[in-house]
């Protein structure tokens, strides 16, 4: 079926025609694509094209689409009932598994989305400390709860301004925004508001302004500043967790143990499943043990937990991380080299199979840097690649993901297509 026809129908039944804004292609123009099915690294669109997928459901599909073990686990579980509103043995196994794999995760609660996980982490941090303020970093995304829909105002460190209509000034008044990688700004925030800050929340590797790694010492400084001031450090690992290796980024590469961790995307194996966890002394403040309320009809959903467990099992069995990292670095080096040969400013930043081709010749270390990108060049790259059978994120300020199903052949094909786009 034609995508134009589908999109016309979609706009009459769904706001903007999509169930999540970036899918509408507003940043790149043109008609959004519709996907019928996927297998491994490939997706088939509703108009019958086969594309190599570098979105992979924003990283959730780390094993590729329709991985046999995951599909089998979900099908088997579906026959046994998909939700009860009563505890199930599998959710216990899932929580035990996460706690065993992630240092600092002593208790963990399953929720349905990353948004919910973060919302709960923030409420818990406030409940634990009796403080109101939360410090976040400009360009990091933590889901769409009111307190997190905040962007920086002007200046190095600012009281946030709402980045969405419908969010009350009251809801954002307690959110401070600092530039990512700017430890001075964090120090300043604590000098001014130290006894009012409940938590600092950070994506250890920023993934929602494009891929931006933490500067050396940044995470460790956050750990020591928060500890010094009695604030909680929340690592939002909804993208990071189990993406760069078989645990959290904070443990594998960050060298820190946060107070609370949020997980999502990869751990749900393609179903709606996320988690919030951390030190037992904090987590025990959640209801029913403690006074901080949190609940969910579908929390720990058996179908989602089956997909999550099967995904963790397959990742452990297949250990695809080193391969994904190799493919990612060939792709990033290849793109930057080809672009330079054609005199185009493209700096492809990558880490362990996650990458963003930033349309600038400068390294990107924070949102201000990212904003200098030539987004019209990105639009050209996006459509040029799409015309040649390759789907990357429909926005400059997103990550792209290599899955365990991508091959050397896929990367070669990507680079030839990219070369052709650069030439055109
Ligand atoms: C995707 C994401 C979220 C939100 O997760 P949803 O499941 O989309 O609600 C939160 N934090 C980070 C870092 C994310 O990348």
PDB file of C-alpha atoms in Angstrom, residues 4 32 40 66 71 101 116 150 171 182 199 226-227 261 287 295 306 314 339 366 368 384 415:
ATOM      1  CA  UNK A   4       0.874   8.631   1.000  1.00  0.00           C
ATOM      2  CA  UNK A  32       6.830   8.936   6.596  1.00  0.00           C
ATOM      3  CA  UNK A  40      17.102  -9.496  11.375  1.00  0.00           C
ATOM      4  CA  UNK A  66      11.947 -11.323  15.024  1.00  0.00           C
ATOM      5  CA  UNK A  71       9.578 -14.867  19.004  1.00  0.00           C
ATOM      6  CA  UNK A 101      23.939  -8.384  36.109  1.00  0.00           C
ATOM      7  CA  UNK A 116       7.446   5.693  33.836  1.00  0.00           C
ATOM      8  CA  UNK A 150      12.287  21.059  30.368  1.00  0.00           C
ATOM      9  CA  UNK A 171       6.039  21.401  37.313  1.00  0.00           C
ATOM     10  CA  UNK A 182      29.863  20.854  32.092  1.00  0.00           C
ATOM     11  CA  UNK A 199      18.809  14.265  42.405  1.00  0.00           C
ATOM     12  CA  UNK A 226      25.953  14.303  44.585  1.00  0.00           C
ATOM     13  CA  UNK A 227      27.371  12.195  47.420  1.00  0.00           C
ATOM     14  CA  UNK A 261      19.206   3.290  37.520  1.00  0.00           C
ATOM     15  CA  UNK A 287       5.009   1.288  48.074  1.00  0.00           C
ATOM     16  CA  UNK A 295       1.846   0.981  40.624  1.00  0.00           C
ATOM     17  CA  UNK A 306       9.211 -13.380  28.415  1.00  0.00           C
ATOM     18  CA  UNK A 314      20.354 -14.644  23.739  1.00  0.00           C
ATOM     19  CA  UNK A 339      32.615  12.750   3.678  1.00  0.00           C
ATOM     20  CA  UNK A 366      26.974  19.092  24.285  1.00  0.00           C
ATOM     21  CA  UNK A 368      25.160  23.761  21.928  1.00  0.00           C
ATOM     22  CA  UNK A 384      19.772   9.868  -0.193  1.00  0.00           C
ATOM     23  CA  UNK A 415      29.261   3.004   2.867  1.00  0.00           C
TER      24      UNK A 415
END
